[in-house]
């Protein structure tokens, strides 16, 4: 997070402890099951503003979010950390792991849609990745409208032709992982397809939303022809992951909204 902030990307950063100047401490905290559990505890700085899910999305804000993500990707270029080299269920490079969860999808038609996406991933994308054509690196991994912070644009208040809102920062770095760097954009495009603007009207908006993010991102960071050709599959994989894992949680007795994820899958 400090790497991002140093590169001009506003985000939370750890507040060092007063006694030891550490970013994180481990404390034994009471457990509901009795006894204590040792947890990592840290305090982060506050990023002022409102989430995009709160202010609402539209063509301009989605493109601004894409441009901000391009800057974030540029800041992460060359960054690596041992903790990012991990197995993570939401890593798009591990999309075939979803096959172990598709039985949780009771609707046969919907399960077939997810399976077709995974088959395309295996058939069309994995051979390209195996040849080393996809750049690797650490990504933020969860760029969605609940994690993108907007602030009022002062230039707009001054009468200058400018959007009413501007991107003020990004939060939530719990999904960082070392993977294909193009996954960052694919994840953002997938979530844009189930944003408030994309789902409010008709099918055209769903794809348009992803195009807005792509247009903004490409204006601030590179997208190679190979990666561009694979974005459709990777975006569909993220939607498939969101829907499938949502159904898995539901089977376990939890609840999660999965309907929009399926809508997005169908329109990719």
Coordinates of C-alpha atoms in Angstrom, one line a residue, residues 13-218:
X13 CA -1.6 2.8 4.6
X14 CA -0.7 1.2 7.9
X15 CA -0.2 3.4 11.0
X16 CA 2.9 2.3 12.9
X17 CA 2.5 1.4 16.5
X18 CA 3.9 4.0 19.0
X19 CA 5.9 1.6 21.1
X20 CA 7.6 -0.6 18.4
X21 CA 7.0 1.3 15.2
X22 CA 5.6 -1.8 13.6
X23 CA 2.8 -1.9 11.0
X24 CA 1.1 -4.9 12.6
X25 CA 0.9 -6.6 16.0
X26 CA -0.4 -10.0 17.0
X27 CA -2.9 -10.0 19.9
X28 CA -4.7 -12.8 21.7
X29 CA -8.4 -12.0 21.5
X30 CA -11.3 -13.8 23.1
X31 CA -13.0 -16.3 20.9
X32 CA -16.8 -17.1 20.8
X33 CA -15.8 -20.7 21.1
X34 CA -13.9 -20.1 24.3
X35 CA -10.3 -19.3 25.0
X36 CA -8.3 -16.9 22.9
X37 CA -7.2 -16.8 19.3
X38 CA -4.1 -15.0 18.1
X39 CA -4.9 -12.4 15.4
X40 CA -3.0 -9.9 13.4
X41 CA -4.2 -6.4 14.1
X42 CA -3.3 -3.2 12.3
X43 CA -4.7 0.3 11.9
X44 CA -5.1 1.9 8.5
X45 CA -5.4 5.5 7.5
X46 CA -8.8 6.7 6.3
X47 CA -9.5 7.4 2.6
X48 CA -12.0 10.2 2.5
X49 CA -14.9 10.0 0.0
X50 CA -17.8 7.8 -1.0
X51 CA -17.8 4.5 -2.8
X52 CA -18.9 4.3 -6.4
X53 CA -21.7 2.0 -5.3
X54 CA -22.9 4.9 -3.2
X55 CA -22.6 7.7 -5.7
X56 CA -23.7 5.5 -8.5
X57 CA -22.0 4.6 -11.7
X58 CA -22.3 5.9 -15.2
X59 CA -20.2 6.1 -18.4
X60 CA -18.0 8.9 -17.2
X61 CA -17.4 7.4 -13.7
X62 CA -16.6 4.0 -15.1
X63 CA -14.1 5.4 -17.5
X64 CA -12.5 7.5 -14.7
X65 CA -12.3 4.3 -12.6
X66 CA -10.6 2.5 -15.4
X67 CA -8.1 5.3 -15.8
X68 CA -7.3 5.3 -12.1
X69 CA -6.8 1.5 -12.3
X70 CA -4.3 2.0 -15.0
X71 CA -2.3 4.3 -12.7
X72 CA -2.6 1.7 -10.0
X73 CA -1.2 -1.0 -12.3
X74 CA 1.7 1.3 -13.3
X75 CA 2.5 1.8 -9.6
X76 CA 2.6 -2.0 -9.0
X77 CA 4.8 -2.6 -12.0
X78 CA 7.9 -4.5 -10.9
X79 CA 6.6 -4.9 -7.3
X80 CA 6.8 -8.4 -5.7
X81 CA 6.3 -9.8 -2.2
X82 CA 6.6 -13.4 -1.0
X83 CA 3.1 -13.2 0.6
X84 CA 1.5 -12.6 -2.8
X85 CA 2.8 -16.0 -4.1
X86 CA -0.1 -18.0 -2.6
X87 CA -3.1 -20.2 -3.6
X88 CA -6.1 -18.0 -3.8
X89 CA -9.5 -19.3 -4.8
X90 CA -10.4 -16.0 -6.6
X91 CA -7.2 -15.9 -8.7
X92 CA -8.3 -16.0 -12.3
X93 CA -5.3 -18.2 -13.2
X94 CA -6.9 -20.9 -11.0
X95 CA -10.3 -20.7 -12.7
X96 CA -10.4 -24.4 -13.4
X97 CA -10.6 -25.0 -9.6
X98 CA -14.2 -23.9 -10.0
X99 CA -15.1 -27.2 -11.5
X100 CA -15.0 -28.6 -8.0
X101 CA -17.8 -26.2 -7.0
X102 CA -20.1 -26.3 -10.0
X103 CA -22.2 -29.2 -8.5
X104 CA -23.5 -26.5 -6.1
X105 CA -25.3 -24.9 -9.1
X106 CA -28.6 -26.7 -9.1
X107 CA -29.9 -25.0 -12.2
X108 CA -28.6 -27.2 -15.1
X109 CA -28.8 -24.4 -17.7
X110 CA -26.8 -22.0 -15.5
X111 CA -24.3 -24.7 -14.6
X112 CA -23.8 -25.4 -18.3
X113 CA -23.0 -21.7 -18.9
X114 CA -20.3 -21.8 -16.2
X115 CA -18.9 -25.0 -17.5
X116 CA -18.7 -23.6 -21.1
X117 CA -16.7 -20.7 -19.8
X118 CA -14.2 -22.9 -18.0
X119 CA -13.9 -25.1 -21.1
X120 CA -13.0 -22.0 -23.1
X121 CA -10.5 -20.9 -20.5
X122 CA -8.8 -24.3 -20.7
X123 CA -8.9 -24.5 -24.5
X124 CA -8.0 -21.0 -25.5
X125 CA -6.2 -19.3 -22.6
X126 CA -4.1 -21.8 -20.8
X127 CA -2.0 -22.7 -23.9
X128 CA -1.2 -19.0 -24.3
X129 CA -0.3 -18.7 -20.7
X130 CA 1.9 -21.8 -20.9
X131 CA 4.0 -20.2 -23.6
X132 CA 4.7 -17.2 -21.3
X133 CA 2.8 -14.6 -23.3
X134 CA 1.0 -13.2 -20.2
X135 CA 3.0 -10.8 -18.0
X136 CA 3.1 -11.8 -14.3
X137 CA 3.0 -9.5 -11.3
X138 CA 1.2 -8.6 -8.1
X139 CA -2.4 -7.2 -8.6
X140 CA -4.9 -5.6 -6.2
X141 CA -7.4 -8.2 -7.3
X142 CA -10.7 -6.8 -6.2
X143 CA -11.4 -3.5 -8.1
X144 CA -15.1 -3.1 -7.8
X145 CA -17.6 -0.3 -7.1
X146 CA -17.5 -0.9 -3.4
X147 CA -13.8 -0.4 -3.3
X148 CA -13.4 2.6 -5.6
X149 CA -13.7 5.9 -3.7
X150 CA -15.0 9.0 -5.4
X151 CA -14.8 12.6 -4.2
X152 CA -16.6 15.8 -5.4
X153 CA -14.6 17.4 -8.2
X154 CA -13.7 21.0 -7.1
X155 CA -13.0 21.9 -10.7
X156 CA -16.6 21.2 -11.5
X157 CA -17.8 23.5 -8.7
X158 CA -15.6 26.3 -10.1
X159 CA -17.5 26.1 -13.4
X160 CA -14.8 24.3 -15.4
X161 CA -16.0 21.7 -17.9
X162 CA -15.3 18.7 -15.7
X163 CA -17.0 15.6 -14.3
X164 CA -19.0 16.2 -11.0
X165 CA -17.0 13.4 -9.3
X166 CA -13.4 12.2 -9.5
X167 CA -11.7 9.1 -8.2
X168 CA -10.2 9.8 -4.9
X169 CA -8.7 6.5 -4.0
X170 CA -9.1 2.7 -3.6
X171 CA -9.5 0.4 -0.6
X172 CA -9.4 -3.3 0.3
X173 CA -6.2 -5.1 -0.5
X174 CA -7.1 -8.5 0.9
X175 CA -7.1 -10.2 -2.5
X176 CA -3.7 -9.2 -3.7
X177 CA -1.9 -12.1 -5.4
X178 CA 0.9 -12.8 -7.9
X179 CA -0.8 -13.7 -11.2
X180 CA -1.3 -12.6 -14.7
X181 CA -1.3 -8.8 -14.6
X182 CA -4.1 -8.6 -17.2
X183 CA -6.4 -10.1 -14.6
X184 CA -6.6 -6.7 -12.8
X185 CA -8.4 -5.2 -15.8
X186 CA -10.6 -8.3 -16.4
X187 CA -11.8 -8.2 -12.8
X188 CA -12.6 -4.5 -13.0
X189 CA -14.5 -5.1 -16.3
X190 CA -16.5 -8.0 -14.8
X191 CA -17.6 -6.0 -11.8
X192 CA -18.5 -3.0 -14.0
X193 CA -20.9 -5.3 -15.9
X194 CA -23.0 -5.8 -12.7
X195 CA -22.7 -2.1 -11.6
X196 CA -25.8 0.0 -11.0
X197 CA -25.6 1.6 -14.4
X198 CA -25.0 -1.6 -16.3
X199 CA -28.0 -3.4 -14.8
X200 CA -30.4 -0.5 -14.7
X201 CA -31.5 -0.5 -18.3
X202 CA -30.9 -3.0 -21.1
X203 CA -28.3 -5.5 -22.3
X204 CA -26.4 -2.8 -24.2
X205 CA -25.3 -1.1 -21.0
X206 CA -23.7 -4.3 -19.6
X207 CA -21.1 -4.5 -22.4
X208 CA -20.8 -0.7 -22.6
X209 CA -19.9 -0.6 -18.9
X210 CA -16.9 -3.0 -19.5
X211 CA -15.9 -0.9 -22.6
X212 CA -15.9 2.2 -20.5
X213 CA -13.5 0.7 -18.0
X214 CA -11.3 -0.7 -20.8
X215 CA -11.2 2.7 -22.5
X216 CA -10.1 4.5 -19.3
X217 CA -7.5 1.9 -18.5
X218 CA -6.0 1.9 -22.0

